[in-house]
Every structure is written in structure tokens, then in C-alpha cells.
Amino acid sequence: MRILIVEDEKRLAMTLKDLLSQSGYQADMAFNGTDGLELARSGIYDALILDVMLPELNGFQVLQSLRLSGSTVPVLMLTARSDLSDRVLGLDSGADYYLTKPFENQELLACLRTILRRQTAIIPDLLEFGDLTLNPSSSQLTCRGKSVTLSSKELEMMTILFKNTGCFISKETLLLKIWGYDSSANANNVEAYVSFIRKKLSLLQSQVSLRVARNIGYKLEADS
Ligand code: CA
């Protein structure tokens, strides 16, 4: 799970990033509203922790723009102010949860788990495309009775491709969603995993292929 922290108090942002890493999440940081909105729009995050008082765009403006662009990413809003009108404004602009500073670490983690659960509740246990079935919890890819086990990176890549079968997913999106921003991974890593997945598809003799469009991206296609 990848979380974006948008918080201009750098020490708090770092503390939150450490807390999230210790709890098994990947976390990136943005220190103002403009950068936060741009990163959030990449669509690679499973949730946002969004401060209200931010330079450039404030948290409400970030959230409103994000919701207007169609994003349903769960958002946990943070603020030092505790008055009711702010809280109502936060919920009206599409926040899923509102937490007042100062808060306990455990409280923040609990809120985060709640909003993530709400989001993941709608993802089915099994993903299907063409003659393939992907079981994300067991990492099994099955084709007409034959199964292979996917490595964790292969599973992440296949899950993204399965959920977006109608469109090409760019190499950069795959790189960011799977490896994140502060990683030394590059386009070669994406290509390597694409070739691992292709080998597994051919092992399964699946009619689904992983198609590449130069300079556009990748998608799954079912040959009929
Ligand atoms: Ca702030």
C-alpha cells in the first residue's frame, strides 16, 4: 500500500513517513498543496494524508480539485484547528476522515486502516480476464486448470493490468506504482518484469497476451 503525505511541517511529515514505513506502508511526501495535488493525480496512491493549512493550495482546495477530477482515493485530513465549521467543510469537500492535531500514532494508523478497508472492500477476491483468473491473496495466476505462482512484483504488475484492461498503462505509471518515487528502479525493471510475465503466460498457454505499444504503454489483450 502506498500513501501520500501532504504536510508542510517537514518534521511531522518525516515522523509520519517513519511511522508508516514501520507499519508496512510505502510513503511519499509533498510539502505544499500544488505538489501534493500533482502527485495525488498520478493515481498511484492507495490513500492520502492531507494537512489543511498548506502553502499555495490549502488542503480543502487540493481535495476539491482531486474529487472534481474523478479521484476516489481515500483521504484522511489533518488539522491543528478543531472547530466544527472546518470539520464540516472537510467532510463536504470529500474527506473520508478528519483527525485533529495533536493525535496519537495509534489513532492515525487506526483511521488509515479504516479508510483503506472501505476502499479495498469493493475489490473482488478474484480478478478475471480472458481465460485467466488472478487470485491476489494467493498470488496464483490460473488458466484452464493450470496455475503458476507470481512473485510480489509480478503480482503488483498483473493486478494493475487486470484492473485496467481497457487501456494502456504507461511504463512510468507501472514504475511509480510498483517501485515508487524514491527508488533507483528504472524502465529496465519494468521491461524485465514484463518479460517474466510473458514467460508465465506462455507457460500457461493462455490466449491472453501482454501487448506493448511503443511510447504508450502496456495492456492485456485476449486473442479470440
Ligand atoms: Ca500545515
mmCIF file with all atom_site columns, C-alpha atoms and ligand atoms in Angstrom:
data_model
loop_
_atom_site.group_PDB
_atom_site.id
_atom_site.type_symbol
_atom_site.label_atom_id
_atom_site.label_alt_id
_atom_site.label_comp_id
_atom_site.label_asym_id
_atom_site.label_entity_id
_atom_site.label_seq_id
_atom_site.pdbx_PDB_ins_code
_atom_site.Cartn_x
_atom_site.Cartn_y
_atom_site.Cartn_z
_atom_site.occupancy
_atom_site.B_iso_or_equiv
_atom_site.pdbx_formal_charge
_atom_site.auth_seq_id
_atom_site.auth_comp_id
_atom_site.auth_asym_id
_atom_site.auth_atom_id
_atom_site.pdbx_PDB_model_num
ATOM   1   C  CA . MET A 1 1   ? 0.000   0.000   0.000   1.00 0.00 ? 1   MET A CA 1
ATOM   2   C  CA . ARG A 1 2   ? 1.367   3.399   -0.994  1.00 0.00 ? 2   ARG A CA 1
ATOM   3   C  CA . ILE A 1 3   ? 0.396   6.502   0.950   1.00 0.00 ? 3   ILE A CA 1
ATOM   4   C  CA . LEU A 1 4   ? 0.980   10.158  0.067   1.00 0.00 ? 4   LEU A CA 1
ATOM   5   C  CA . ILE A 1 5   ? 1.647   12.555  2.958   1.00 0.00 ? 5   ILE A CA 1
ATOM   6   C  CA . VAL A 1 6   ? 0.912   16.208  2.135   1.00 0.00 ? 6   VAL A CA 1
ATOM   7   C  CA . GLU A 1 7   ? 2.194   18.218  5.094   1.00 0.00 ? 7   GLU A CA 1
ATOM   8   C  CA . ASP A 1 8   ? 4.283   21.396  5.127   1.00 0.00 ? 8   ASP A CA 1
ATOM   9   C  CA . GLU A 1 9   ? 5.703   20.833  8.619   1.00 0.00 ? 9   GLU A CA 1
ATOM   10  C  CA . LYS A 1 10  ? 8.651   18.775  7.456   1.00 0.00 ? 10  LYS A CA 1
ATOM   11  C  CA . ARG A 1 11  ? 9.418   17.245  10.842  1.00 0.00 ? 11  ARG A CA 1
ATOM   12  C  CA . LEU A 1 12  ? 5.863   15.998  11.203  1.00 0.00 ? 12  LEU A CA 1
ATOM   13  C  CA . ALA A 1 13  ? 5.900   14.723  7.610   1.00 0.00 ? 13  ALA A CA 1
ATOM   14  C  CA . MET A 1 14  ? 9.122   12.774  8.293   1.00 0.00 ? 14  MET A CA 1
ATOM   15  C  CA . THR A 1 15  ? 7.699   11.384  11.544  1.00 0.00 ? 15  THR A CA 1
ATOM   16  C  CA . LEU A 1 16  ? 4.587   10.226  9.688   1.00 0.00 ? 16  LEU A CA 1
ATOM   17  C  CA . LYS A 1 17  ? 6.680   8.689   6.917   1.00 0.00 ? 17  LYS A CA 1
ATOM   18  C  CA . ASP A 1 18  ? 8.715   6.731   9.503   1.00 0.00 ? 18  ASP A CA 1
ATOM   19  C  CA . LEU A 1 19  ? 5.575   5.639   11.305  1.00 0.00 ? 19  LEU A CA 1
ATOM   20  C  CA . LEU A 1 20  ? 4.017   4.411   8.050   1.00 0.00 ? 20  LEU A CA 1
ATOM   21  C  CA . SER A 1 21  ? 7.188   2.584   6.968   1.00 0.00 ? 21  SER A CA 1
ATOM   22  C  CA . GLN A 1 22  ? 7.350   0.807   10.318  1.00 0.00 ? 22  GLN A CA 1
ATOM   23  C  CA . SER A 1 23  ? 3.752   -0.250  9.793   1.00 0.00 ? 23  SER A CA 1
ATOM   24  C  CA . GLY A 1 24  ? 4.497   -1.771  6.395   1.00 0.00 ? 24  GLY A CA 1
ATOM   25  C  CA . TYR A 1 25  ? 3.275   1.048   4.131   1.00 0.00 ? 25  TYR A CA 1
ATOM   26  C  CA . GLN A 1 26  ? 5.298   2.817   1.456   1.00 0.00 ? 26  GLN A CA 1
ATOM   27  C  CA . ALA A 1 27  ? 5.061   6.586   1.836   1.00 0.00 ? 27  ALA A CA 1
ATOM   28  C  CA . ASP A 1 28  ? 5.945   9.644   -0.230  1.00 0.00 ? 28  ASP A CA 1
ATOM   29  C  CA . MET A 1 29  ? 5.862   13.274  0.914   1.00 0.00 ? 29  MET A CA 1
ATOM   30  C  CA . ALA A 1 30  ? 4.800   16.593  -0.594  1.00 0.00 ? 30  ALA A CA 1
ATOM   31  C  CA . PHE A 1 31  ? 5.352   19.849  1.304   1.00 0.00 ? 31  PHE A CA 1
ATOM   32  C  CA . ASN A 1 32  ? 2.819   22.139  -0.390  1.00 0.00 ? 32  ASN A CA 1
ATOM   33  C  CA . GLY A 1 33  ? -0.636  21.904  -1.944  1.00 0.00 ? 33  GLY A CA 1
ATOM   34  C  CA . THR A 1 34  ? 0.453   22.215  -5.575  1.00 0.00 ? 34  THR A CA 1
ATOM   35  C  CA . ASP A 1 35  ? 2.971   19.381  -5.404  1.00 0.00 ? 35  ASP A CA 1
ATOM   36  C  CA . GLY A 1 36  ? 0.535   17.336  -3.336  1.00 0.00 ? 36  GLY A CA 1
ATOM   37  C  CA . LEU A 1 37  ? -2.218  17.690  -5.918  1.00 0.00 ? 37  LEU A CA 1
ATOM   38  C  CA . GLU A 1 38  ? 0.115   16.831  -8.785  1.00 0.00 ? 38  GLU A CA 1
ATOM   39  C  CA . LEU A 1 39  ? 1.377   13.683  -7.056  1.00 0.00 ? 39  LEU A CA 1
ATOM   40  C  CA . ALA A 1 40  ? -2.118  12.666  -5.954  1.00 0.00 ? 40  ALA A CA 1
ATOM   41  C  CA . ARG A 1 41  ? -3.367  12.985  -9.540  1.00 0.00 ? 41  ARG A CA 1
ATOM   42  C  CA . SER A 1 42  ? -0.826  10.381  -10.681 1.00 0.00 ? 42  SER A CA 1
ATOM   43  C  CA . GLY A 1 43  ? -3.332  7.844   -9.330  1.00 0.00 ? 43  GLY A CA 1
ATOM   44  C  CA . ILE A 1 44  ? -0.630  5.682   -7.753  1.00 0.00 ? 44  ILE A CA 1
ATOM   45  C  CA . TYR A 1 45  ? -1.680  6.167   -4.119  1.00 0.00 ? 45  TYR A CA 1
ATOM   46  C  CA . ASP A 1 46  ? -3.945  3.970   -2.045  1.00 0.00 ? 46  ASP A CA 1
ATOM   47  C  CA . ALA A 1 47  ? -4.637  6.828   0.388   1.00 0.00 ? 47  ALA A CA 1
ATOM   48  C  CA . LEU A 1 48  ? -3.702  10.434  1.183   1.00 0.00 ? 48  LEU A CA 1
ATOM   49  C  CA . ILE A 1 49  ? -2.883  12.040  4.490   1.00 0.00 ? 49  ILE A CA 1
ATOM   50  C  CA . LEU A 1 50  ? -3.654  15.682  3.785   1.00 0.00 ? 50  LEU A CA 1
ATOM   51  C  CA . ASP A 1 51  ? -2.968  18.663  6.036   1.00 0.00 ? 51  ASP A CA 1
ATOM   52  C  CA . VAL A 1 52  ? -5.439  21.584  5.840   1.00 0.00 ? 52  VAL A CA 1
ATOM   53  C  CA . MET A 1 53  ? -3.110  24.551  6.314   1.00 0.00 ? 53  MET A CA 1
ATOM   54  C  CA . LEU A 1 54  ? -0.683  24.301  3.412   1.00 0.00 ? 54  LEU A CA 1
ATOM   55  C  CA . PRO A 1 55  ? 1.225   26.826  1.286   1.00 0.00 ? 55  PRO A CA 1
ATOM   56  C  CA . GLU A 1 56  ? -0.041  27.511  -2.270  1.00 0.00 ? 56  GLU A CA 1
ATOM   57  C  CA . LEU A 1 57  ? -3.239  25.415  -2.337  1.00 0.00 ? 57  LEU A CA 1
ATOM   58  C  CA . ASN A 1 58  ? -4.759  24.542  1.045   1.00 0.00 ? 58  ASN A CA 1
ATOM   59  C  CA . GLY A 1 59  ? -5.937  21.040  1.871   1.00 0.00 ? 59  GLY A CA 1
ATOM   60  C  CA . PHE A 1 60  ? -9.584  21.747  1.023   1.00 0.00 ? 60  PHE A CA 1
ATOM   61  C  CA . GLN A 1 61  ? -8.635  23.101  -2.397  1.00 0.00 ? 61  GLN A CA 1
ATOM   62  C  CA . VAL A 1 62  ? -6.408  20.099  -3.078  1.00 0.00 ? 62  VAL A CA 1
ATOM   63  C  CA . LEU A 1 63  ? -9.200  17.744  -2.099  1.00 0.00 ? 63  LEU A CA 1
ATOM   64  C  CA . GLN A 1 64  ? -11.862 19.552  -4.123  1.00 0.00 ? 64  GLN A CA 1
ATOM   65  C  CA . SER A 1 65  ? -9.714  19.562  -7.273  1.00 0.00 ? 65  SER A CA 1
ATOM   66  C  CA . LEU A 1 66  ? -8.904  15.921  -6.769  1.00 0.00 ? 66  LEU A CA 1
ATOM   67  C  CA . ARG A 1 67  ? -12.564 14.916  -6.381  1.00 0.00 ? 67  ARG A CA 1
ATOM   68  C  CA . LEU A 1 68  ? -13.571 17.073  -9.376  1.00 0.00 ? 68  LEU A CA 1
ATOM   69  C  CA . SER A 1 69  ? -11.056 15.164  -11.482 1.00 0.00 ? 69  SER A CA 1
ATOM   70  C  CA . GLY A 1 70  ? -12.878 11.961  -10.538 1.00 0.00 ? 70  GLY A CA 1
ATOM   71  C  CA . SER A 1 71  ? -10.433 10.544  -7.989  1.00 0.00 ? 71  SER A CA 1
ATOM   72  C  CA . THR A 1 72  ? -11.982 8.396   -5.262  1.00 0.00 ? 72  THR A CA 1
ATOM   73  C  CA . VAL A 1 73  ? -8.736  7.873   -3.342  1.00 0.00 ? 73  VAL A CA 1
ATOM   74  C  CA . PRO A 1 74  ? -9.440  7.743   0.420   1.00 0.00 ? 74  PRO A CA 1
ATOM   75  C  CA . VAL A 1 75  ? -8.344  10.925  2.199   1.00 0.00 ? 75  VAL A CA 1
ATOM   76  C  CA . LEU A 1 76  ? -7.510  11.427  5.852   1.00 0.00 ? 76  LEU A CA 1
ATOM   77  C  CA . MET A 1 77  ? -7.419  15.148  6.647   1.00 0.00 ? 77  MET A CA 1
ATOM   78  C  CA . LEU A 1 78  ? -5.235  16.607  9.382   1.00 0.00 ? 78  LEU A CA 1
ATOM   79  C  CA . THR A 1 79  ? -5.572  19.969  11.007  1.00 0.00 ? 79  THR A CA 1
ATOM   80  C  CA . ALA A 1 80  ? -4.487  21.838  14.087  1.00 0.00 ? 80  ALA A CA 1
ATOM   81  C  CA . ARG A 1 81  ? -7.828  23.574  14.185  1.00 0.00 ? 81  ARG A CA 1
ATOM   82  C  CA . SER A 1 82  ? -10.625 21.738  15.813  1.00 0.00 ? 82  SER A CA 1
ATOM   83  C  CA . ASP A 1 83  ? -13.669 23.906  15.244  1.00 0.00 ? 83  ASP A CA 1
ATOM   84  C  CA . LEU A 1 84  ? -16.776 22.372  13.814  1.00 0.00 ? 84  LEU A CA 1
ATOM   85  C  CA . SER A 1 85  ? -17.072 24.515  10.664  1.00 0.00 ? 85  SER A CA 1
ATOM   86  C  CA . ASP A 1 86  ? -13.676 23.267  9.447   1.00 0.00 ? 86  ASP A CA 1
ATOM   87  C  CA . ARG A 1 87  ? -14.614 19.710  10.086  1.00 0.00 ? 87  ARG A CA 1
ATOM   88  C  CA . VAL A 1 88  ? -17.861 20.065  8.151   1.00 0.00 ? 88  VAL A CA 1
ATOM   89  C  CA . LEU A 1 89  ? -16.035 21.779  5.275   1.00 0.00 ? 89  LEU A CA 1
ATOM   90  C  CA . GLY A 1 90  ? -13.547 18.891  5.195   1.00 0.00 ? 90  GLY A CA 1
ATOM   91  C  CA . LEU A 1 91  ? -16.250 16.264  5.003   1.00 0.00 ? 91  LEU A CA 1
ATOM   92  C  CA . ASP A 1 92  ? -18.187 18.305  2.423   1.00 0.00 ? 92  ASP A CA 1
ATOM   93  C  CA . SER A 1 93  ? -15.146 18.562  0.185   1.00 0.00 ? 93  SER A CA 1
ATOM   94  C  CA . GLY A 1 94  ? -14.884 14.788  0.110   1.00 0.00 ? 94  GLY A CA 1
ATOM   95  C  CA . ALA A 1 95  ? -12.624 13.798  3.021   1.00 0.00 ? 95  ALA A CA 1
ATOM   96  C  CA . ASP A 1 96  ? -13.171 10.312  4.367   1.00 0.00 ? 96  ASP A CA 1
ATOM   97  C  CA . TYR A 1 97  ? -11.865 11.063  7.836   1.00 0.00 ? 97  TYR A CA 1
ATOM   98  C  CA . TYR A 1 98  ? -10.858 14.079  9.855   1.00 0.00 ? 98  TYR A CA 1
ATOM   99  C  CA . LEU A 1 99  ? -8.151  13.966  12.521  1.00 0.00 ? 99  LEU A CA 1
ATOM   100 C  CA . THR A 1 100 ? -7.269  16.898  14.779  1.00 0.00 ? 100 THR A CA 1
ATOM   101 C  CA . LYS A 1 101 ? -3.651  17.570  15.755  1.00 0.00 ? 101 LYS A CA 1
ATOM   102 C  CA . PRO A 1 102 ? -2.129  16.579  18.074  1.00 0.00 ? 102 PRO A CA 1
ATOM   103 C  CA . PHE A 1 103 ? -3.070  12.934  17.620  1.00 0.00 ? 103 PHE A CA 1
ATOM   104 C  CA . GLU A 1 104 ? -1.680  9.636   18.834  1.00 0.00 ? 104 GLU A CA 1
ATOM   105 C  CA . ASN A 1 105 ? 0.194   7.470   16.328  1.00 0.00 ? 105 ASN A CA 1
ATOM   106 C  CA . GLN A 1 106 ? -2.122  4.571   17.015  1.00 0.00 ? 106 GLN A CA 1
ATOM   107 C  CA . GLU A 1 107 ? -5.155  6.765   16.314  1.00 0.00 ? 107 GLU A CA 1
ATOM   108 C  CA . LEU A 1 108 ? -3.752  7.801   12.943  1.00 0.00 ? 108 LEU A CA 1
ATOM   109 C  CA . LEU A 1 109 ? -2.950  4.204   11.984  1.00 0.00 ? 109 LEU A CA 1
ATOM   110 C  CA . ALA A 1 110 ? -6.429  3.096   13.003  1.00 0.00 ? 110 ALA A CA 1
ATOM   111 C  CA . CYS A 1 111 ? -8.041  5.839   10.859  1.00 0.00 ? 111 CYS A CA 1
ATOM   112 C  CA . LEU A 1 112 ? -5.851  4.893   7.943   1.00 0.00 ? 112 LEU A CA 1
ATOM   113 C  CA . ARG A 1 113 ? -6.797  1.229   8.221   1.00 0.00 ? 113 ARG A CA 1
ATOM   114 C  CA . THR A 1 114 ? -10.468 2.204   8.303   1.00 0.00 ? 114 THR A CA 1
ATOM   115 C  CA . ILE A 1 115 ? -10.401 4.317   5.149   1.00 0.00 ? 115 ILE A CA 1
ATOM   116 C  CA . LEU A 1 116 ? -8.237  1.750   3.320   1.00 0.00 ? 116 LEU A CA 1
ATOM   117 C  CA . ARG A 1 117 ? -10.644 -1.034  4.266   1.00 0.00 ? 117 ARG A CA 1
ATOM   118 C  CA . ARG A 1 118 ? -13.550 0.959   2.892   1.00 0.00 ? 118 ARG A CA 1
ATOM   119 C  CA . GLN A 1 119 ? -11.711 1.288   -0.409  1.00 0.00 ? 119 GLN A CA 1
ATOM   120 C  CA . THR A 1 120 ? -10.489 -2.305  -0.708  1.00 0.00 ? 120 THR A CA 1
ATOM   121 C  CA . ALA A 1 121 ? -13.858 -3.746  0.282   1.00 0.00 ? 121 ALA A CA 1
ATOM   122 C  CA . ILE A 1 122 ? -15.051 -3.206  -3.274  1.00 0.00 ? 122 ILE A CA 1
ATOM   123 C  CA . ILE A 1 123 ? -12.156 -5.067  -4.907  1.00 0.00 ? 123 ILE A CA 1
ATOM   124 C  CA . PRO A 1 124 ? -13.209 -8.635  -5.737  1.00 0.00 ? 124 PRO A CA 1
ATOM   125 C  CA . ASP A 1 125 ? -11.209 -11.593 -4.395  1.00 0.00 ? 125 ASP A CA 1
ATOM   126 C  CA . LEU A 1 126 ? -10.607 -12.937 -7.880  1.00 0.00 ? 126 LEU A CA 1
ATOM   127 C  CA . LEU A 1 127 ? -9.825  -10.919 -10.980 1.00 0.00 ? 127 LEU A CA 1
ATOM   128 C  CA . GLU A 1 128 ? -10.738 -12.409 -14.339 1.00 0.00 ? 128 GLU A CA 1
ATOM   129 C  CA . PHE A 1 129 ? -9.738  -11.585 -17.874 1.00 0.00 ? 129 PHE A CA 1
ATOM   130 C  CA . GLY A 1 130 ? -9.960  -13.776 -20.978 1.00 0.00 ? 130 GLY A CA 1
ATOM   131 C  CA . ASP A 1 131 ? -9.047  -17.318 -19.959 1.00 0.00 ? 131 ASP A CA 1
ATOM   132 C  CA . LEU A 1 132 ? -7.108  -16.075 -16.899 1.00 0.00 ? 132 LEU A CA 1
ATOM   133 C  CA . THR A 1 133 ? -8.023  -15.812 -13.225 1.00 0.00 ? 133 THR A CA 1
ATOM   134 C  CA . LEU A 1 134 ? -5.803  -13.900 -10.821 1.00 0.00 ? 134 LEU A CA 1
ATOM   135 C  CA . ASN A 1 135 ? -6.058  -14.542 -7.097  1.00 0.00 ? 135 ASN A CA 1
ATOM   136 C  CA . PRO A 1 136 ? -4.252  -11.619 -5.401  1.00 0.00 ? 136 PRO A CA 1
ATOM   137 C  CA . SER A 1 137 ? -4.290  -13.189 -1.934  1.00 0.00 ? 137 SER A CA 1
ATOM   138 C  CA . SER A 1 138 ? -2.568  -16.411 -3.027  1.00 0.00 ? 138 SER A CA 1
ATOM   139 C  CA . SER A 1 139 ? -0.542  -14.839 -5.902  1.00 0.00 ? 139 SER A CA 1
ATOM   140 C  CA . GLN A 1 140 ? -1.857  -17.583 -8.203  1.00 0.00 ? 140 GLN A CA 1
ATOM   141 C  CA . LEU A 1 141 ? -2.478  -16.972 -11.882 1.00 0.00 ? 141 LEU A CA 1
ATOM   142 C  CA . THR A 1 142 ? -4.688  -19.694 -13.312 1.00 0.00 ? 142 THR A CA 1
ATOM   143 C  CA . CYS A 1 143 ? -5.567  -20.640 -16.883 1.00 0.00 ? 143 CYS A CA 1
ATOM   144 C  CA . ARG A 1 144 ? -7.936  -23.547 -17.616 1.00 0.00 ? 144 ARG A CA 1
ATOM   145 C  CA . GLY A 1 145 ? -6.863  -25.574 -14.577 1.00 0.00 ? 145 GLY A CA 1
ATOM   146 C  CA . LYS A 1 146 ? -3.139  -24.772 -14.776 1.00 0.00 ? 146 LYS A CA 1
ATOM   147 C  CA . SER A 1 147 ? -1.616  -22.401 -12.223 1.00 0.00 ? 147 SER A CA 1
ATOM   148 C  CA . VAL A 1 148 ? 1.613   -20.504 -11.700 1.00 0.00 ? 148 VAL A CA 1
ATOM   149 C  CA . THR A 1 149 ? 2.718   -18.506 -8.681  1.00 0.00 ? 149 THR A CA 1
ATOM   150 C  CA . LEU A 1 150 ? 3.652   -14.879 -9.262  1.00 0.00 ? 150 LEU A CA 1
ATOM   151 C  CA . SER A 1 151 ? 6.425   -13.062 -7.399  1.00 0.00 ? 151 SER A CA 1
ATOM   152 C  CA . SER A 1 152 ? 5.320   -9.991  -5.438  1.00 0.00 ? 152 SER A CA 1
ATOM   153 C  CA . LYS A 1 153 ? 6.364   -7.520  -8.166  1.00 0.00 ? 153 LYS A CA 1
ATOM   154 C  CA . GLU A 1 154 ? 4.766   -9.678  -10.890 1.00 0.00 ? 154 GLU A CA 1
ATOM   155 C  CA . LEU A 1 155 ? 1.579   -9.772  -8.822  1.00 0.00 ? 155 LEU A CA 1
ATOM   156 C  CA . GLU A 1 156 ? 1.554   -5.990  -8.404  1.00 0.00 ? 156 GLU A CA 1
ATOM   157 C  CA . MET A 1 157 ? 2.034   -5.525  -12.131 1.00 0.00 ? 157 MET A CA 1
ATOM   158 C  CA . MET A 1 158 ? -0.631  -8.070  -13.082 1.00 0.00 ? 158 MET A CA 1
ATOM   159 C  CA . THR A 1 159 ? -3.122  -6.602  -10.605 1.00 0.00 ? 159 THR A CA 1
ATOM   160 C  CA . ILE A 1 160 ? -2.700  -3.160  -12.169 1.00 0.00 ? 160 ILE A CA 1
ATOM   161 C  CA . LEU A 1 161 ? -3.061  -4.603  -15.692 1.00 0.00 ? 161 LEU A CA 1
ATOM   162 C  CA . PHE A 1 162 ? -6.108  -6.693  -14.724 1.00 0.00 ? 162 PHE A CA 1
ATOM   163 C  CA . LYS A 1 163 ? -7.863  -3.668  -13.242 1.00 0.00 ? 163 LYS A CA 1
ATOM   164 C  CA . ASN A 1 164 ? -7.194  -1.555  -16.344 1.00 0.00 ? 164 ASN A CA 1
ATOM   165 C  CA . THR A 1 165 ? -7.764  -3.948  -19.222 1.00 0.00 ? 165 THR A CA 1
ATOM   166 C  CA . GLY A 1 166 ? -9.469  -1.275  -21.339 1.00 0.00 ? 166 GLY A CA 1
ATOM   167 C  CA . CYS A 1 167 ? -6.452  0.998   -21.637 1.00 0.00 ? 167 CYS A CA 1
ATOM   168 C  CA . PHE A 1 168 ? -2.703  1.131   -21.983 1.00 0.00 ? 168 PHE A CA 1
ATOM   169 C  CA . ILE A 1 169 ? -0.780  1.697   -18.742 1.00 0.00 ? 169 ILE A CA 1
ATOM   170 C  CA . SER A 1 170 ? 2.380   3.707   -19.225 1.00 0.00 ? 170 SER A CA 1
ATOM   171 C  CA . LYS A 1 171 ? 5.769   2.426   -18.226 1.00 0.00 ? 171 LYS A CA 1
ATOM   172 C  CA . GLU A 1 172 ? 6.089   5.366   -15.855 1.00 0.00 ? 172 GLU A CA 1
ATOM   173 C  CA . THR A 1 173 ? 2.818   4.590   -14.085 1.00 0.00 ? 173 THR A CA 1
ATOM   174 C  CA . LEU A 1 174 ? 3.932   0.991   -13.570 1.00 0.00 ? 174 LEU A CA 1
ATOM   175 C  CA . LEU A 1 175 ? 7.312   2.161   -12.321 1.00 0.00 ? 175 LEU A CA 1
ATOM   176 C  CA . LEU A 1 176 ? 5.783   4.611   -9.843  1.00 0.00 ? 176 LEU A CA 1
ATOM   177 C  CA . LYS A 1 177 ? 3.013   2.336   -8.642  1.00 0.00 ? 177 LYS A CA 1
ATOM   178 C  CA . ILE A 1 178 ? 5.261   -0.674  -8.117  1.00 0.00 ? 178 ILE A CA 1
ATOM   179 C  CA . TRP A 1 179 ? 8.615   0.845   -7.178  1.00 0.00 ? 179 TRP A CA 1
ATOM   180 C  CA . GLY A 1 180 ? 7.639   4.356   -6.047  1.00 0.00 ? 180 GLY A CA 1
ATOM   181 C  CA . TYR A 1 181 ? 9.328   7.725   -6.315  1.00 0.00 ? 181 TYR A CA 1
ATOM   182 C  CA . ASP A 1 182 ? 12.371  7.336   -4.108  1.00 0.00 ? 182 ASP A CA 1
ATOM   183 C  CA . SER A 1 183 ? 13.622  4.187   -5.708  1.00 0.00 ? 183 SER A CA 1
ATOM   184 C  CA . SER A 1 184 ? 16.544  3.542   -8.019  1.00 0.00 ? 184 SER A CA 1
ATOM   185 C  CA . ALA A 1 185 ? 14.395  1.347   -10.257 1.00 0.00 ? 185 ALA A CA 1
ATOM   186 C  CA . ASN A 1 186 ? 14.057  2.423   -13.886 1.00 0.00 ? 186 ASN A CA 1
ATOM   187 C  CA . ALA A 1 187 ? 12.356  1.477   -17.143 1.00 0.00 ? 187 ALA A CA 1
ATOM   188 C  CA . ASN A 1 188 ? 14.579  -1.618  -17.443 1.00 0.00 ? 188 ASN A CA 1
ATOM   189 C  CA . ASN A 1 189 ? 12.988  -3.073  -14.310 1.00 0.00 ? 189 ASN A CA 1
ATOM   190 C  CA . VAL A 1 190 ? 9.538   -2.681  -15.846 1.00 0.00 ? 190 VAL A CA 1
ATOM   191 C  CA . GLU A 1 191 ? 10.704  -4.368  -19.052 1.00 0.00 ? 191 GLU A CA 1
ATOM   192 C  CA . ALA A 1 192 ? 12.287  -7.209  -17.101 1.00 0.00 ? 192 ALA A CA 1
ATOM   193 C  CA . TYR A 1 193 ? 9.037   -7.937  -15.265 1.00 0.00 ? 193 TYR A CA 1
ATOM   194 C  CA . VAL A 1 194 ? 7.035   -7.654  -18.463 1.00 0.00 ? 194 VAL A CA 1
ATOM   195 C  CA . SER A 1 195 ? 9.206   -10.404 -19.906 1.00 0.00 ? 195 SER A CA 1
ATOM   196 C  CA . PHE A 1 196 ? 8.827   -12.553 -16.739 1.00 0.00 ? 196 PHE A CA 1
ATOM   197 C  CA . ILE A 1 197 ? 5.037   -12.207 -17.034 1.00 0.00 ? 197 ILE A CA 1
ATOM   198 C  CA . ARG A 1 198 ? 5.106   -13.076 -20.726 1.00 0.00 ? 198 ARG A CA 1
ATOM   199 C  CA . LYS A 1 199 ? 7.044   -16.256 -19.936 1.00 0.00 ? 199 LYS A CA 1
ATOM   200 C  CA . LYS A 1 200 ? 4.412   -17.246 -17.388 1.00 0.00 ? 200 LYS A CA 1
ATOM   201 C  CA . LEU A 1 201 ? 1.585   -16.515 -19.839 1.00 0.00 ? 201 LEU A CA 1
ATOM   202 C  CA . SER A 1 202 ? 3.220   -18.740 -22.424 1.00 0.00 ? 202 SER A CA 1
ATOM   203 C  CA . LEU A 1 203 ? 3.842   -21.446 -19.802 1.00 0.00 ? 203 LEU A CA 1
ATOM   204 C  CA . LEU A 1 204 ? 0.097   -21.366 -19.085 1.00 0.00 ? 204 LEU A CA 1
ATOM   205 C  CA . GLN A 1 205 ? -0.624  -21.409 -22.852 1.00 0.00 ? 205 GLN A CA 1
ATOM   206 C  CA . SER A 1 206 ? -3.036  -18.564 -22.219 1.00 0.00 ? 206 SER A CA 1
ATOM   207 C  CA . GLN A 1 207 ? -4.802  -16.762 -25.045 1.00 0.00 ? 207 GLN A CA 1
ATOM   208 C  CA . VAL A 1 208 ? -4.136  -13.528 -23.179 1.00 0.00 ? 208 VAL A CA 1
ATOM   209 C  CA . SER A 1 209 ? -1.051  -11.604 -24.209 1.00 0.00 ? 209 SER A CA 1
ATOM   210 C  CA . LEU A 1 210 ? 0.705   -8.623  -22.705 1.00 0.00 ? 210 LEU A CA 1
ATOM   211 C  CA . ARG A 1 211 ? 0.729   -6.135  -25.524 1.00 0.00 ? 211 ARG A CA 1
ATOM   212 C  CA . VAL A 1 212 ? 3.148   -3.231  -25.755 1.00 0.00 ? 212 VAL A CA 1
ATOM   213 C  CA . ALA A 1 213 ? 2.586   -0.022  -27.705 1.00 0.00 ? 213 ALA A CA 1
ATOM   214 C  CA . ARG A 1 214 ? 5.818   1.885   -28.184 1.00 0.00 ? 214 ARG A CA 1
ATOM   215 C  CA . ASN A 1 215 ? 5.976   5.073   -26.108 1.00 0.00 ? 215 ASN A CA 1
ATOM   216 C  CA . ILE A 1 216 ? 2.413   4.475   -24.868 1.00 0.00 ? 216 ILE A CA 1
ATOM   217 C  CA . GLY A 1 217 ? 2.457   1.525   -22.543 1.00 0.00 ? 217 GLY A CA 1
ATOM   218 C  CA . TYR A 1 218 ? 1.192   -1.950  -21.806 1.00 0.00 ? 218 TYR A CA 1
ATOM   219 C  CA . LYS A 1 219 ? -2.116  -3.726  -21.660 1.00 0.00 ? 219 LYS A CA 1
ATOM   220 C  CA . LEU A 1 220 ? -3.543  -7.216  -21.545 1.00 0.00 ? 220 LEU A CA 1
ATOM   221 C  CA . GLU A 1 221 ? -5.291  -8.458  -24.654 1.00 0.00 ? 221 GLU A CA 1
ATOM   222 C  CA . ALA A 1 222 ? -7.350  -11.576 -25.108 1.00 0.00 ? 222 ALA A CA 1
ATOM   223 C  CA . ASP A 1 223 ? -7.000  -13.205 -28.544 1.00 0.00 ? 223 ASP A CA 1
ATOM   224 C  CA . SER A 1 224 ? -10.316 -14.557 -29.679 1.00 0.00 ? 224 SER A CA 1
HETATM 225 CA CA . CA  B 2 .   ? 0.325   22.848  7.932   1.00 0.00 ? 1   CA  B CA 1
#
